[in-house]
PDB file of C-alpha atoms in Angstrom:
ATOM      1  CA  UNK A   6       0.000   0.000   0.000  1.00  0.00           C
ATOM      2  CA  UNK A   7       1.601   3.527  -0.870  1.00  0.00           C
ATOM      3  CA  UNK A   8       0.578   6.047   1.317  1.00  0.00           C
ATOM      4  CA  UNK A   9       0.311  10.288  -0.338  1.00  0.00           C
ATOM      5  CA  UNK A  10      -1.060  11.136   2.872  1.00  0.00           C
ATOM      6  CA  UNK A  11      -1.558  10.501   6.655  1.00  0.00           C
ATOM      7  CA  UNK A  12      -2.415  12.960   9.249  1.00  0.00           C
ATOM      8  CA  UNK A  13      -3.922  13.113  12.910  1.00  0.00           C
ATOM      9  CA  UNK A  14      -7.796  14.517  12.949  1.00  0.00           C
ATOM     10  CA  UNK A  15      -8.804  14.767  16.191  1.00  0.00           C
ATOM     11  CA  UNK A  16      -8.581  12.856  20.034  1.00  0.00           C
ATOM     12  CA  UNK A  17     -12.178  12.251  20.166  1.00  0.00           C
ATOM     13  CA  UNK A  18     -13.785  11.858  23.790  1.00  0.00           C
ATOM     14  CA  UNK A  19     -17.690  11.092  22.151  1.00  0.00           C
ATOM     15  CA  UNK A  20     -19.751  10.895  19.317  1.00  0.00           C
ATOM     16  CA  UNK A  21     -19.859  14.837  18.702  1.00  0.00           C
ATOM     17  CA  UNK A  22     -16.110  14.320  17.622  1.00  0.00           C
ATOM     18  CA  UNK A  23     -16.246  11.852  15.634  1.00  0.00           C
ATOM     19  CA  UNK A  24     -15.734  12.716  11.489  1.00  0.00           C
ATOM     20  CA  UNK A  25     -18.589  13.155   9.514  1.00  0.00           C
ATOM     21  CA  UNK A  26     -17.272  12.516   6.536  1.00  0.00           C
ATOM     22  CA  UNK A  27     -18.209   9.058   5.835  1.00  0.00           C
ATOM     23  CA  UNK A  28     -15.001   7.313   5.321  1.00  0.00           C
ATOM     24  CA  UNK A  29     -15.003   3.677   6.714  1.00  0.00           C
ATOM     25  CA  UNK A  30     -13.131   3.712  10.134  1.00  0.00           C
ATOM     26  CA  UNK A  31     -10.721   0.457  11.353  1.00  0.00           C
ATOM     27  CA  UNK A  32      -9.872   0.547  15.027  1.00  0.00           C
ATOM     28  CA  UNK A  33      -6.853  -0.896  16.694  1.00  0.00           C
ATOM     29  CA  UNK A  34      -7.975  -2.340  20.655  1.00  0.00           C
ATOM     30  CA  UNK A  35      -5.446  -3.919  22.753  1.00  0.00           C
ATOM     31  CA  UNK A  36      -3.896  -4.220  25.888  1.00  0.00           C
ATOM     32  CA  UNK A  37      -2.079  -1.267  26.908  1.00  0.00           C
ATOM     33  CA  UNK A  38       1.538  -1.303  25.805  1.00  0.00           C
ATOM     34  CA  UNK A  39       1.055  -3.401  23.525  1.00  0.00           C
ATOM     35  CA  UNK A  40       2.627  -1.858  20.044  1.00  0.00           C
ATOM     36  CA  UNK A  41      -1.117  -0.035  18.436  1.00  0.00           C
ATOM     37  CA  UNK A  42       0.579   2.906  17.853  1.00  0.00           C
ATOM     38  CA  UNK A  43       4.200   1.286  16.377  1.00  0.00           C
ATOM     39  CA  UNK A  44       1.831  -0.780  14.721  1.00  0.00           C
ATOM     40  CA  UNK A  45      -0.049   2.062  12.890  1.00  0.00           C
ATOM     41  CA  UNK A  46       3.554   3.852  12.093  1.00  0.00           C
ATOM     42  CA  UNK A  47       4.806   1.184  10.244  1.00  0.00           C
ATOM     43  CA  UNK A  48       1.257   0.511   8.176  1.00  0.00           C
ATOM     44  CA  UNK A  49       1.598   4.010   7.754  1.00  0.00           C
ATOM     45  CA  UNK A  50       5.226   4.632   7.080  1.00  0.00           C
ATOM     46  CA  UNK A  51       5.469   7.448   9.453  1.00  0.00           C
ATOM     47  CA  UNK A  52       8.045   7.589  12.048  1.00  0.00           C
ATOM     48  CA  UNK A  53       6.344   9.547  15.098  1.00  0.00           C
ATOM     49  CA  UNK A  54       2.883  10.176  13.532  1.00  0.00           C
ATOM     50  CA  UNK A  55       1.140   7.847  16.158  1.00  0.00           C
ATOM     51  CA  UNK A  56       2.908   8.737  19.151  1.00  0.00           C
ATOM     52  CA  UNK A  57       4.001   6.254  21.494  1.00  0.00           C
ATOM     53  CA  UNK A  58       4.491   6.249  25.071  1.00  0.00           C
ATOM     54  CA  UNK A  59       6.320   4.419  27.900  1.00  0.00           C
ATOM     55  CA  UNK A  60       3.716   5.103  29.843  1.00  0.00           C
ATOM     56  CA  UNK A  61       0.905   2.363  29.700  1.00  0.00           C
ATOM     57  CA  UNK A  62      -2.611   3.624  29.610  1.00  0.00           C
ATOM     58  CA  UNK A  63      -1.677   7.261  28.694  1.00  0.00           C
ATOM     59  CA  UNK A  64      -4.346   6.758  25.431  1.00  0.00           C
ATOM     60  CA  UNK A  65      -7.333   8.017  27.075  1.00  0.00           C
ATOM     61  CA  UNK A  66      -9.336   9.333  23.881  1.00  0.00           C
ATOM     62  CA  UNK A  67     -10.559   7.845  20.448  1.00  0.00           C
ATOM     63  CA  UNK A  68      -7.491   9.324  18.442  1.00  0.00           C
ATOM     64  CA  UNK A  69      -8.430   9.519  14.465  1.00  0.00           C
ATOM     65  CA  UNK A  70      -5.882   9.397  12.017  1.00  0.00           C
ATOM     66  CA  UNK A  71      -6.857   9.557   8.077  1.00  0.00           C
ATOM     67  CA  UNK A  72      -4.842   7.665   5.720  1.00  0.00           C
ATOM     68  CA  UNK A  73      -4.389   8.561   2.300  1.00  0.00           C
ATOM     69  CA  UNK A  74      -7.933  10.315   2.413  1.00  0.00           C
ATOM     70  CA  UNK A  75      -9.870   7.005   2.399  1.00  0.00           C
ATOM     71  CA  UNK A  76      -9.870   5.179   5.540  1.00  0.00           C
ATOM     72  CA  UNK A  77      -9.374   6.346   9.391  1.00  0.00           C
ATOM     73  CA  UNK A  78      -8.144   4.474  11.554  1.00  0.00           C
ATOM     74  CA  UNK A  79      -8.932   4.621  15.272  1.00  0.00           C
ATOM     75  CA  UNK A  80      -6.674   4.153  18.146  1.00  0.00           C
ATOM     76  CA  UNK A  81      -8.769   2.921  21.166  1.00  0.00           C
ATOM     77  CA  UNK A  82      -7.649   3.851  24.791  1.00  0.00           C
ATOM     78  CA  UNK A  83      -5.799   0.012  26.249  1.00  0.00           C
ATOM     79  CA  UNK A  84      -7.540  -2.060  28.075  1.00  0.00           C
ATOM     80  CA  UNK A  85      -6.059  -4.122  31.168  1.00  0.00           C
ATOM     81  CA  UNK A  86      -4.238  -1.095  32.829  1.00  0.00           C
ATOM     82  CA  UNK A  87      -4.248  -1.731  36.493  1.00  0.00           C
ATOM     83  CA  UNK A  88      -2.722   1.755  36.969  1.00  0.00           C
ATOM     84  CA  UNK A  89      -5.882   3.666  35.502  1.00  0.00           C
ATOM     85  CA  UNK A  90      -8.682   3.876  38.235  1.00  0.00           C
ATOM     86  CA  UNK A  91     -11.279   1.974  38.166  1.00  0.00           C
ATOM     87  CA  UNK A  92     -13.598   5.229  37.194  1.00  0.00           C
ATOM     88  CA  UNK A  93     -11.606   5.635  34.589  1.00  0.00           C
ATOM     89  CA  UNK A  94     -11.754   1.949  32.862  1.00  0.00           C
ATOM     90  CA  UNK A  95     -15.484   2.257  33.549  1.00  0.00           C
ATOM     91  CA  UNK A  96     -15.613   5.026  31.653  1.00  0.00           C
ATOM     92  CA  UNK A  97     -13.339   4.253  29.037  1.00  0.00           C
ATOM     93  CA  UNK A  98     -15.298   0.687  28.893  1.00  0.00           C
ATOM     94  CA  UNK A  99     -18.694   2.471  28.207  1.00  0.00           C
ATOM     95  CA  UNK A 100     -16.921   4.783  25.344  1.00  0.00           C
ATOM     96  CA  UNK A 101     -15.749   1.905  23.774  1.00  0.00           C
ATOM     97  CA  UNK A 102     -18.620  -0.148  23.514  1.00  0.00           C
ATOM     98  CA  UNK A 103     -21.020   2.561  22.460  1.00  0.00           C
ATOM     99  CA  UNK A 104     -18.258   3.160  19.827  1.00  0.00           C
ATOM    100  CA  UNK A 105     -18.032  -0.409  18.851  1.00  0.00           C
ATOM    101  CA  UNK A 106     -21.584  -1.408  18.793  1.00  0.00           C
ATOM    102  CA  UNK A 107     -22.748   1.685  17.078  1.00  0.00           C
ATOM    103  CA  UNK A 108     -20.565   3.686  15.128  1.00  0.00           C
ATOM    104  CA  UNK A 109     -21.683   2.792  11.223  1.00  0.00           C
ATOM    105  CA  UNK A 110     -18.680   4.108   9.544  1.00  0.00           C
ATOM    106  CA  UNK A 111     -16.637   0.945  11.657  1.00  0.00           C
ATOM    107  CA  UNK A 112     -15.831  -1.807   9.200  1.00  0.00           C
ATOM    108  CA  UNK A 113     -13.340  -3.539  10.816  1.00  0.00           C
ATOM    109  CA  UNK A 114     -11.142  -3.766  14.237  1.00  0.00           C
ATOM    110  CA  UNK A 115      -7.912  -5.102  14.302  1.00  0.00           C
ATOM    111  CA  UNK A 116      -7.265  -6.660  17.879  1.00  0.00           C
ATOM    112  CA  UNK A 117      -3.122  -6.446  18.675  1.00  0.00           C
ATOM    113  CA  UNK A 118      -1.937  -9.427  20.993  1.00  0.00           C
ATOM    114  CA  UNK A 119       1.619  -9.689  21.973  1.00  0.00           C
ATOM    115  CA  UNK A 120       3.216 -12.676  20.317  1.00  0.00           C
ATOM    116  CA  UNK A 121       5.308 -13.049  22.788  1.00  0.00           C
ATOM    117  CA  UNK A 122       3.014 -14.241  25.812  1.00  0.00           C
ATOM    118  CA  UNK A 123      -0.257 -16.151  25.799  1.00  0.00           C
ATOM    119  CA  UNK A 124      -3.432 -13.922  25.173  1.00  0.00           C
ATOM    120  CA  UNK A 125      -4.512 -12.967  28.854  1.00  0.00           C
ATOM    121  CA  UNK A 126      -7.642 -12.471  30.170  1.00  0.00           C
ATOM    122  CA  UNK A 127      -8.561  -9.668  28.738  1.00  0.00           C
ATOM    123  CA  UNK A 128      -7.385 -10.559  25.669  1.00  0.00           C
ATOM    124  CA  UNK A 129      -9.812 -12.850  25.437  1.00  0.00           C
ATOM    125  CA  UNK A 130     -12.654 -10.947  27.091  1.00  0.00           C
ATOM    126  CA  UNK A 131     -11.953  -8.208  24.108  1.00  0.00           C
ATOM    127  CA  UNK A 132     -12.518 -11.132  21.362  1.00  0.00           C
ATOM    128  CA  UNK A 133     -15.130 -12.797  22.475  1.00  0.00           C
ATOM    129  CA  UNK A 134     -17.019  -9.431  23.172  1.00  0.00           C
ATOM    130  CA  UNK A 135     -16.138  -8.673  19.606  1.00  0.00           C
ATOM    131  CA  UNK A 136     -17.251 -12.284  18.339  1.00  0.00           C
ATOM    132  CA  UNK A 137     -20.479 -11.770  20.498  1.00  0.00           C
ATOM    133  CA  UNK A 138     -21.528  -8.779  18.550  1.00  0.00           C
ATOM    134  CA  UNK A 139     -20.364 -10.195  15.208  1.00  0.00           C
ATOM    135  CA  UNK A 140     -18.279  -7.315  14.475  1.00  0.00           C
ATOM    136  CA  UNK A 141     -15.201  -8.320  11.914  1.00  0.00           C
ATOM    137  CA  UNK A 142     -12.030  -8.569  13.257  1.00  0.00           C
ATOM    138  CA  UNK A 143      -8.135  -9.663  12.876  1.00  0.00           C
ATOM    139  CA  UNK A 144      -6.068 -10.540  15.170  1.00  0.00           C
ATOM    140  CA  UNK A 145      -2.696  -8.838  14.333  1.00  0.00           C
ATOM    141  CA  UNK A 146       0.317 -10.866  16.896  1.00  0.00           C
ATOM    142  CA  UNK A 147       2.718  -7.878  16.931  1.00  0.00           C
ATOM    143  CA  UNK A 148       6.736  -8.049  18.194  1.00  0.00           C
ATOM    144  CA  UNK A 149       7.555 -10.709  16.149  1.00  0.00           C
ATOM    145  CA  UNK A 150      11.474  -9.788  16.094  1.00  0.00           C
ATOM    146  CA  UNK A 151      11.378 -10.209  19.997  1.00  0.00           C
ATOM    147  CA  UNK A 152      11.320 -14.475  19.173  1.00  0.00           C
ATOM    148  CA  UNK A 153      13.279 -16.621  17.636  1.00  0.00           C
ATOM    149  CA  UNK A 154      11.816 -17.438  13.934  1.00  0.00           C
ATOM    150  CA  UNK A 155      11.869 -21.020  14.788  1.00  0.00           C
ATOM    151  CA  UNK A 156       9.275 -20.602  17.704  1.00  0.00           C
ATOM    152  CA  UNK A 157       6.689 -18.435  15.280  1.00  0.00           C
ATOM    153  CA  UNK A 158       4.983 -21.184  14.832  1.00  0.00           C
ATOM    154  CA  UNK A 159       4.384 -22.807  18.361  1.00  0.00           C
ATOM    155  CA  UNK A 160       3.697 -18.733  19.651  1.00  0.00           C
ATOM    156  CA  UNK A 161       1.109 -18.570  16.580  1.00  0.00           C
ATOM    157  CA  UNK A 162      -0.630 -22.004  17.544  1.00  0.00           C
ATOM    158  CA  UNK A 163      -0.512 -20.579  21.454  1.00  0.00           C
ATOM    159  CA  UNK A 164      -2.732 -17.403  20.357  1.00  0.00           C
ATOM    160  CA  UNK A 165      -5.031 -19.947  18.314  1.00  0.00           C
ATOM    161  CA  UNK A 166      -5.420 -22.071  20.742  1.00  0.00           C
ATOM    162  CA  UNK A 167      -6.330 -19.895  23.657  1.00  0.00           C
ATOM    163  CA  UNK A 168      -8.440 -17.409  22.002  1.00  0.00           C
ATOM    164  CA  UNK A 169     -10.414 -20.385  20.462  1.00  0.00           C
ATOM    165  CA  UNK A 170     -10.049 -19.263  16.968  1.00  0.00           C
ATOM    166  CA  UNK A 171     -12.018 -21.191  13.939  1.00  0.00           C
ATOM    167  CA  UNK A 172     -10.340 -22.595  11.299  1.00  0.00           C
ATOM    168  CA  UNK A 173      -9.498 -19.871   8.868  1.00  0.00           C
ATOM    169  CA  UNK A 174     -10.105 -16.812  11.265  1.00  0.00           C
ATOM    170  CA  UNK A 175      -7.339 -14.157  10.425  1.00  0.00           C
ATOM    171  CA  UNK A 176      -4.146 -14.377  12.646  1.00  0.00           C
ATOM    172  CA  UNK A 177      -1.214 -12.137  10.913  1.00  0.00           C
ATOM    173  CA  UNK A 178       2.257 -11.991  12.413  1.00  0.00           C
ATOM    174  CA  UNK A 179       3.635  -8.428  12.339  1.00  0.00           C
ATOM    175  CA  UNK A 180       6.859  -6.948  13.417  1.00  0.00           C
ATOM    176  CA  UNK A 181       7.027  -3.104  14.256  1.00  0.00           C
ATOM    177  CA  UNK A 182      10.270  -2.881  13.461  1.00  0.00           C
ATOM    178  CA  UNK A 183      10.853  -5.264  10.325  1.00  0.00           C
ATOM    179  CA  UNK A 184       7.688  -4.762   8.989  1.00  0.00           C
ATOM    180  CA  UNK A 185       7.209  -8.501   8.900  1.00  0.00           C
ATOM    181  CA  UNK A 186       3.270  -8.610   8.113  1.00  0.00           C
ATOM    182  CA  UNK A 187       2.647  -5.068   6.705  1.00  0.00           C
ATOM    183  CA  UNK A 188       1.975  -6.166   3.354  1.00  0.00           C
ATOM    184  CA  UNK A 189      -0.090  -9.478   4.213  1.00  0.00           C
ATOM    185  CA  UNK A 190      -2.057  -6.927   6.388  1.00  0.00           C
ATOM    186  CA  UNK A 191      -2.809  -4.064   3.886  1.00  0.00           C
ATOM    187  CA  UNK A 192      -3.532  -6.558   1.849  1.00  0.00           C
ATOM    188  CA  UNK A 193      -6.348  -7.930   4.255  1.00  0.00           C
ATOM    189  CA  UNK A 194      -7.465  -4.619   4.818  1.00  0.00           C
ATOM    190  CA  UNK A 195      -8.092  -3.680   1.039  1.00  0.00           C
ATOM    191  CA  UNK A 196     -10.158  -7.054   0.858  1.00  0.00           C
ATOM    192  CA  UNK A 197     -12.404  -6.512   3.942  1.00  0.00           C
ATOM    193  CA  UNK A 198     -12.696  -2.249   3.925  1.00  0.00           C
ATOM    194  CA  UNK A 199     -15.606  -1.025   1.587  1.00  0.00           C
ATOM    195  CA  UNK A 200     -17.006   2.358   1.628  1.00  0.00           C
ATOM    196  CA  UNK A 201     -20.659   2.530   2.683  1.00  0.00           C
ATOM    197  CA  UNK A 202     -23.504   2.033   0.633  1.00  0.00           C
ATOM    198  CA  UNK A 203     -24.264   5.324  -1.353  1.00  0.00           C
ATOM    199  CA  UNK A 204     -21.330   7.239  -0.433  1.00  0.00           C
ATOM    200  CA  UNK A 205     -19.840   8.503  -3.353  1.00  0.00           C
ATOM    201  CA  UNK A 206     -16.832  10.177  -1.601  1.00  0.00           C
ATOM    202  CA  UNK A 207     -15.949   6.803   0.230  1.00  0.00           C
ATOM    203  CA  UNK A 208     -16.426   4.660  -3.270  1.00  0.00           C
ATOM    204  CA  UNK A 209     -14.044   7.282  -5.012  1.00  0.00           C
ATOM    205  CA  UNK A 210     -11.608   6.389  -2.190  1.00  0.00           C
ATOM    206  CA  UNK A 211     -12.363   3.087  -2.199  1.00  0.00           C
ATOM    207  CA  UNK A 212     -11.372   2.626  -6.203  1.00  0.00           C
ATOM    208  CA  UNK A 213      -7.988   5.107  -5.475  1.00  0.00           C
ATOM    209  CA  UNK A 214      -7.682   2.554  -2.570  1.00  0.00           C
ATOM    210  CA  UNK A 215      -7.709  -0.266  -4.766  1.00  0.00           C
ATOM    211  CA  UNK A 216      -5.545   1.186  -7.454  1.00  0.00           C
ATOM    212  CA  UNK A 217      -2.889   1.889  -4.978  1.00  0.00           C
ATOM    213  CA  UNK A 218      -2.754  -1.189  -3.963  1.00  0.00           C
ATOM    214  CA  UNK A 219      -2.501  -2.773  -7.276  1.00  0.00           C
ATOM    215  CA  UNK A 220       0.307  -0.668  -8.038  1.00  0.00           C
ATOM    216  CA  UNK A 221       2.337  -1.922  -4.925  1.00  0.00           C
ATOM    217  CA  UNK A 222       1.917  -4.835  -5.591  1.00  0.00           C
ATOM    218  CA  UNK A 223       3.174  -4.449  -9.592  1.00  0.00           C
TER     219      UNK A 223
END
């Protein structure tokens, strides 16, 4: 995928923020600290456009960034923080579900488990929530360069296994820093992102969407 453009919108704390513009929206959930926003960087090719933190938690806020002037997509606030007060995960819990169960422009949300360690508990709380609600996901295992490439495969079987993945439910390995899975993941992206019914703006982007990815991949 060749990206023109790529910008932050807005930090959005409710529904009054969010764009109005139509374009389908993919958000990234995962535990805190888990690699969302190296994750988006490297989709992105942007050094420092998602900003990351060593501070777990410190995404409190739906942050928006628009890609190429097609597609947002979404950073959600981490979930499993024992830091944050409970207040606060209550509140960030009810922002997220609203968002999740009702937000139209949402097409797709790309969960981000740690390759490294077995999904944990709220790991797979988040899925099954998401698999409850039918709402399409992928399950992106990021910091793939932290593990030998001989254990992958055993660390990819792990995530399967206790997240209770069907056969042929999308797991994609991904490396921040190689960039191991980028394409595989654009590429899953393009297939499963369509602009909503009617919206001419979004099926314009959708064809320049398409177009750009056929000429990456020439």
């Amino acid at each position: 995928m060749k990206i023109t453009n790529a910008e932050f919108i807005i930090s959005a704390v409710g529904p009054a923020q969010y764009p109005e513009d139509g374009l389908p929206e993919i958000a990234l959930a995962g535990r805190s600290n888990v690699g969302k926003s190296s994750l988006i960087n490297k989709l992105i090719q942007r050094r420092n456009l998602a900003r990351t933190s060593s501070q777990p938690g410190k995404t409190q806020h739906l942050n928006y960034y628009r890609i190429n002037d097609q597609m947002y997509f979404v950073d959600v606030p981490g979930y499993g923080f024992a830091k944050v007060s409970k207040t606060q995960r209550q509140a960030w819990g009810r922002m997220i579900e609203a968002y999740l169960q009702e937000r139209e422009p949402l097409q797709l949300v790309i969960q981000v488990i740690d390759l490294r360690h077995p999904p944990t508990k709220d790991d797979i709380a988040m899925y099954e929530w998401l698999t409850h609600y039918e709402i399409p996901i992928c399950i992106v295992a990021t910091k793939a360069d932290k593990i030998p490439r001989s254990k992958w495969q055993k660390h990819l079987k792990e995530v399967r296994t206790t997240l209770g993945l069907p056969s042929g439910a999308p797991l994609i390995m991904f490396s921040s820093e190689t960039g191991a899975g980028r394409d595989e993941l654009w590429e899953f992206i393009n297939q499963h992102v369509k602009p909503l019914e009617g919206d001419a703006d979004s099926e314009l982007a959708a064809q320049e969407l398409q177009a750009g990815q056929d000429e990456a991949t020439e």
